Short mmCIF file of C-alpha atoms in Angstrom, two decimals:
data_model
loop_
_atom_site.label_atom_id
_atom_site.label_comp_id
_atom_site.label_asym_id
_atom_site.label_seq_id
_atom_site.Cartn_x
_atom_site.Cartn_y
_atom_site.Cartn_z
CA UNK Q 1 -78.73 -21.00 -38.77
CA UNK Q 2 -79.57 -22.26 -42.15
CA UNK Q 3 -82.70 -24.26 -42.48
CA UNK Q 4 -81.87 -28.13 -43.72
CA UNK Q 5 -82.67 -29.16 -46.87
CA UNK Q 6 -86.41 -30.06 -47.73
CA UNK Q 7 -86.43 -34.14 -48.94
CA UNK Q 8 -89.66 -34.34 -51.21
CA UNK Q 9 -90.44 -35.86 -54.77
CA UNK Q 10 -93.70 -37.32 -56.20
CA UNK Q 11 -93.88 -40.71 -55.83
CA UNK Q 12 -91.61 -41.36 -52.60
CA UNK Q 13 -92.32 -44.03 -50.32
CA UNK Q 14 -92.17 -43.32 -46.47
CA UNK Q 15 -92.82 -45.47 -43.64
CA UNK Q 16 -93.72 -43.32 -40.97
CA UNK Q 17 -94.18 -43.97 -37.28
CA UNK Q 18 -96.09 -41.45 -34.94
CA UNK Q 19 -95.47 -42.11 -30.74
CA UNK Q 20 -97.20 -40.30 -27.95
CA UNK Q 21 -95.56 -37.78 -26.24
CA UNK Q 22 -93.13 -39.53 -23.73
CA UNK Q 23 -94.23 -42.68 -24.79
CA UNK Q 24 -98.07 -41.84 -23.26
CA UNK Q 25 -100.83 -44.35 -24.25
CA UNK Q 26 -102.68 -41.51 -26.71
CA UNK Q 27 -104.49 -44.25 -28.63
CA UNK Q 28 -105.44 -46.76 -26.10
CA UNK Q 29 -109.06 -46.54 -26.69
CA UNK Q 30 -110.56 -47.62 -29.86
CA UNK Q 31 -112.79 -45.11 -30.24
CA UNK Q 32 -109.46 -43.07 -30.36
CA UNK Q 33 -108.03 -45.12 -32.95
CA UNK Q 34 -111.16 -45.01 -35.06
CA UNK Q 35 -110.46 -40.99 -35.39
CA UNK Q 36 -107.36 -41.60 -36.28
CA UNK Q 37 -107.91 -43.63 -38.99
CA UNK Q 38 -111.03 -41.71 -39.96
CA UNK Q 39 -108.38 -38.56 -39.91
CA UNK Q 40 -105.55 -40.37 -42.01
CA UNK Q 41 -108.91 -41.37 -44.54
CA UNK Q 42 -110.24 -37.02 -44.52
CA UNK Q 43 -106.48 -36.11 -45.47
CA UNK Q 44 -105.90 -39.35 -48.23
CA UNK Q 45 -109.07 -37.55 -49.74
CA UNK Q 46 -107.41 -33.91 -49.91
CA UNK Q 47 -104.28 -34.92 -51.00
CA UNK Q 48 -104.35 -37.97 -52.51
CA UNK Q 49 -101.46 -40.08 -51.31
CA UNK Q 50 -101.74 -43.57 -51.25
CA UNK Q 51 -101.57 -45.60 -48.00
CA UNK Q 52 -100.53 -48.77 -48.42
CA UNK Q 53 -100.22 -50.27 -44.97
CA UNK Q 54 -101.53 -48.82 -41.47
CA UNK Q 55 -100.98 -50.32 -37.82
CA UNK Q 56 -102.24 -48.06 -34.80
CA UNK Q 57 -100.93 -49.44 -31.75
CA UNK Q 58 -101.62 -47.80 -28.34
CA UNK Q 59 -99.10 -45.21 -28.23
CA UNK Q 60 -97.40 -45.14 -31.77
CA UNK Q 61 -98.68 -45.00 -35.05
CA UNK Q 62 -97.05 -46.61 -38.76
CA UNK Q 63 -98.16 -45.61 -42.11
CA UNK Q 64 -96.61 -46.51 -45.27
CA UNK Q 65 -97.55 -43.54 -47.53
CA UNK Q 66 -96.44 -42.76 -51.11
CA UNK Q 67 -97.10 -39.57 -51.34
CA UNK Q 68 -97.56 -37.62 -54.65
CA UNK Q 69 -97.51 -33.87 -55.43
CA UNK Q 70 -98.15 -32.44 -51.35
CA UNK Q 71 -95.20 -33.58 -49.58
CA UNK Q 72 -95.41 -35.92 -46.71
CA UNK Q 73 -94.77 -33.29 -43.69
CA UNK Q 74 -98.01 -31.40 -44.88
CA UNK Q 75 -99.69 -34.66 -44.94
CA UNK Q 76 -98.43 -35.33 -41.47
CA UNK Q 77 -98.88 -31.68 -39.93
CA UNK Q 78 -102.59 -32.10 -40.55
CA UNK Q 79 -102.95 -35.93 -39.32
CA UNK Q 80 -101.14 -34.77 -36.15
CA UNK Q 81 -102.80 -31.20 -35.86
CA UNK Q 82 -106.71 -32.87 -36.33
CA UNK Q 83 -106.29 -35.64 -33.72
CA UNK Q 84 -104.33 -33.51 -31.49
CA UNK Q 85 -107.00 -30.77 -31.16
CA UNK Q 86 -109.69 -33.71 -30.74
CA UNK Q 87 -107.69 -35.51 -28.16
CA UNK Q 88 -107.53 -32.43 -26.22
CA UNK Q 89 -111.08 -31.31 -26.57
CA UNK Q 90 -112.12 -34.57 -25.48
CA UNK Q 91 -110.10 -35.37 -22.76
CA UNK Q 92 -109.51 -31.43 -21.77
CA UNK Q 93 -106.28 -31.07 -21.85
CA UNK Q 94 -103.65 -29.07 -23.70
CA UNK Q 95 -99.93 -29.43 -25.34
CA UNK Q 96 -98.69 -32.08 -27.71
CA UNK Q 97 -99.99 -35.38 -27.80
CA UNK Q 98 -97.23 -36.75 -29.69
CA UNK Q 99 -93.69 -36.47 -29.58
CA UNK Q 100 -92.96 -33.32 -32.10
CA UNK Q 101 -90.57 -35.32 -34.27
CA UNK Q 102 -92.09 -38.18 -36.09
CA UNK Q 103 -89.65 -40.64 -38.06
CA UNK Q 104 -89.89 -41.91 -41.20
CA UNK Q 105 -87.46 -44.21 -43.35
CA UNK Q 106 -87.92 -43.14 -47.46
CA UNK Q 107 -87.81 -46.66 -49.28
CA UNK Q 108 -87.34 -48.12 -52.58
CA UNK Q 109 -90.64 -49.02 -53.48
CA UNK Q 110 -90.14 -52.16 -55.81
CA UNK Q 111 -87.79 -53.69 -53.73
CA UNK Q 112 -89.41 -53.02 -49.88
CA UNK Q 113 -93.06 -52.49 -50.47
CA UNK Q 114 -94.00 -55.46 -50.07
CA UNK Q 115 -91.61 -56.32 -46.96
CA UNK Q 116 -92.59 -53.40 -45.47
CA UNK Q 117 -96.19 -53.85 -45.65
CA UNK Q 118 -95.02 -57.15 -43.91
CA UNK Q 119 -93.71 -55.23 -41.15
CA UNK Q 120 -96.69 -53.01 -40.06
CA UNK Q 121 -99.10 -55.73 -40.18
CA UNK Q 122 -96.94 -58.09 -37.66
CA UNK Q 123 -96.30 -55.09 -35.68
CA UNK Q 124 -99.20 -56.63 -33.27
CA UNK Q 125 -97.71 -60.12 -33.19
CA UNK Q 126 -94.28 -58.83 -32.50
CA UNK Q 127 -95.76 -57.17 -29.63
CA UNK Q 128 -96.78 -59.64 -27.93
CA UNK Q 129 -100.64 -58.06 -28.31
CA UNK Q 130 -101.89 -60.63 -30.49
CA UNK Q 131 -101.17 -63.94 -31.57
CA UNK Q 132 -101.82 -63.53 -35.50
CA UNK Q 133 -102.24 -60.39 -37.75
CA UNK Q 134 -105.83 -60.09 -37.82
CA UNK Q 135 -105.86 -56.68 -35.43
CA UNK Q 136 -108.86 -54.94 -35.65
CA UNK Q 137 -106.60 -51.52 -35.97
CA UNK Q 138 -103.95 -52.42 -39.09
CA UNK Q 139 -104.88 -52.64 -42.41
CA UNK Q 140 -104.37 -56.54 -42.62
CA UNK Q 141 -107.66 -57.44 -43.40
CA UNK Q 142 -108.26 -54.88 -46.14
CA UNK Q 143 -105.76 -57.35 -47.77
CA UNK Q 144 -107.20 -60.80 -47.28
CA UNK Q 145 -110.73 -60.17 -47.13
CA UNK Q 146 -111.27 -58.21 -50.19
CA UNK Q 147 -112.32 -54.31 -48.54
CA UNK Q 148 -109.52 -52.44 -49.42
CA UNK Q 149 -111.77 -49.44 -48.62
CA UNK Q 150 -108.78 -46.31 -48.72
CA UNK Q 151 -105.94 -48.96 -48.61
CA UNK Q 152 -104.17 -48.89 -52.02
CA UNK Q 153 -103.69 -52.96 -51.87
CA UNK Q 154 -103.88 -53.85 -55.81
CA UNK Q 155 -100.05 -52.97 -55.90
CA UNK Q 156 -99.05 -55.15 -53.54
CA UNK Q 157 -101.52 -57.98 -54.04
CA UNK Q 158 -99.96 -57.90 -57.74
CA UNK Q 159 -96.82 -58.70 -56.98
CA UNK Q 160 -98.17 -62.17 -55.11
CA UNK Q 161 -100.64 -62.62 -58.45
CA UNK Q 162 -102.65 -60.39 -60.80
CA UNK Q 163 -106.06 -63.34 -59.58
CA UNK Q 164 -107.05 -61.36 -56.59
CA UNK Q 165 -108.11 -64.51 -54.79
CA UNK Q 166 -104.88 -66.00 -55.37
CA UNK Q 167 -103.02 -63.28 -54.22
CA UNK Q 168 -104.94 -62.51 -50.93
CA UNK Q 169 -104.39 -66.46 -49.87
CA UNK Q 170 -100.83 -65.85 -51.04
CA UNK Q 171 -100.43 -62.87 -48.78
CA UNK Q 172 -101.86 -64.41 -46.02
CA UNK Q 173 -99.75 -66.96 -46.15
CA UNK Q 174 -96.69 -64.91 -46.39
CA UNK Q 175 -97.73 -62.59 -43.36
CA UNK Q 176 -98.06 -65.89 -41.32
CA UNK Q 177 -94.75 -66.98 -42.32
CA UNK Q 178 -93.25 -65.37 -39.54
CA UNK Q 179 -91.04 -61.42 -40.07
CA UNK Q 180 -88.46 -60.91 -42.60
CA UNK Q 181 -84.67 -59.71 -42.12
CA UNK Q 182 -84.77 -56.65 -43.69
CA UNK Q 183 -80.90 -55.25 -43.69
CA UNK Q 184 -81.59 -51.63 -45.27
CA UNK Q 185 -83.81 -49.86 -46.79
CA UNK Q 186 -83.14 -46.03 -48.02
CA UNK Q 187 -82.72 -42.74 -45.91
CA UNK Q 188 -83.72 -42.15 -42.54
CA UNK Q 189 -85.56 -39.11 -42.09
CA UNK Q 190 -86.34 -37.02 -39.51
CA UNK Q 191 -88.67 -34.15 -39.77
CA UNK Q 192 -90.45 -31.95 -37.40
CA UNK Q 193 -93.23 -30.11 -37.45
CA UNK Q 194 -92.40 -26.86 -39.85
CA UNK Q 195 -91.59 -29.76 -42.26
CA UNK Q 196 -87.82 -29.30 -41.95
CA UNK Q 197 -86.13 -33.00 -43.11
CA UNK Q 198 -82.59 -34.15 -43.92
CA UNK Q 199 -80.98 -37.70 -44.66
CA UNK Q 200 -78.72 -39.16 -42.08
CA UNK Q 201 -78.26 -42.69 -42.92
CA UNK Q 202 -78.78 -45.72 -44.21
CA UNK Q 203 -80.48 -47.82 -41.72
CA UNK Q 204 -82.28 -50.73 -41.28
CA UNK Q 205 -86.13 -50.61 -40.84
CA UNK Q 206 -86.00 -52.45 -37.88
CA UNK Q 207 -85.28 -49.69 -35.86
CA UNK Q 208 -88.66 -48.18 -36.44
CA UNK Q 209 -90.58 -51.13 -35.12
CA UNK Q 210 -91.49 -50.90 -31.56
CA UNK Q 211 -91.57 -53.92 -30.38
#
């Protein structure tokens, strides 16, 4: 059977989401999502992509990546493949910790980013976990407080205003304003593990939010 058609170019924008292995709680405990963040920061340094939003919930992950010259299944095959062999060592175990096909929607990036980082950062409130953005796993307060730390934010804080004070008020305000209707965005992409990808669709983002 012919292999499907690799989707990669420099500059794409994915939103990705991760979930545990029949839905299991793999990031419950925040010392667990601490490595994975500290992961997605060791693989941002190797192969400089740019992350633009992050939310790790208890058993799913989203990233908003742009990725440049390594394509994003790389990128991903290492995330997944460094926390999985941690997970396991600590909690001695073996087999996958996450399902072994992660989704991903590729996006226009001047028309979504923004919306999309949006998205992630509500994912909390959505869920009924917290009552306003500021979760201590997302990547929300790399926006308003100043610390982007790996978080590529200047891109998106430009679009509210090139005064960064301005602009992280501006965004805060807009995350508070409640989620946006978001009716499509590009391609949705599946892709497992030997990097494998093809289009199906265009789709609406919402169905990568779980709620």
């Amino acid at each position: 059977m012919a292999r499907k058609q690799r989707m990669h170019y420099s500059g794409a924008l994915y939103h990705v989401m991760a979930r545990g292995n029949n839905g299991e709680y793999v990031l419950k405990k925040p010392e667990d999502k601490k490595k994975y963040i500290e992961t997605i920061k060791k693989y941002k340094e190797r192969y400089k992509f740019l992350i633009y939003a992050y939310c790790i919930m208890d058993n799913h992950v989203h990233l908003l990546i742009e990725v440049n010259e390594t394509p994003l299944s790389k990128i991903m095959q290492g995330i997944q493949l460094v926390y999985t062999q941690d997970y396991n060592r600590k909690y001695k175990r073996t087999g996958h910790v996450f399902q072994q096909r992660y989704k991903a929607i590729v996006c226009n990036k001047d028309g979504y980013l923004l919306h999309l980082t949006k998205y992630i950062h509500r994912n909390p409130v959505e869920a009924n976990i917290t009552k306003d953005a500021n979760y201590e796993w997302s990547s929300y307060s790399k926006y308003i407080r100043g610390k982007a730390d790996f978080v590529d934010t200047s891109f998106v804080l430009n679009i509210l205003s090139h005064n960064k004070v301005k602009a992280r008020a501006e965004y805060k305000k807009y995350i508070e304003e409640g989620a946006d209707d978001i009716e499509e965005c590009e391609y949705e992409v599946e892709e497992a593990q030997t990097g494998n990808i093809h289009r199906t669709k265009k789709m609406g983002i919402d169905t990568l939010i779980a709620k």
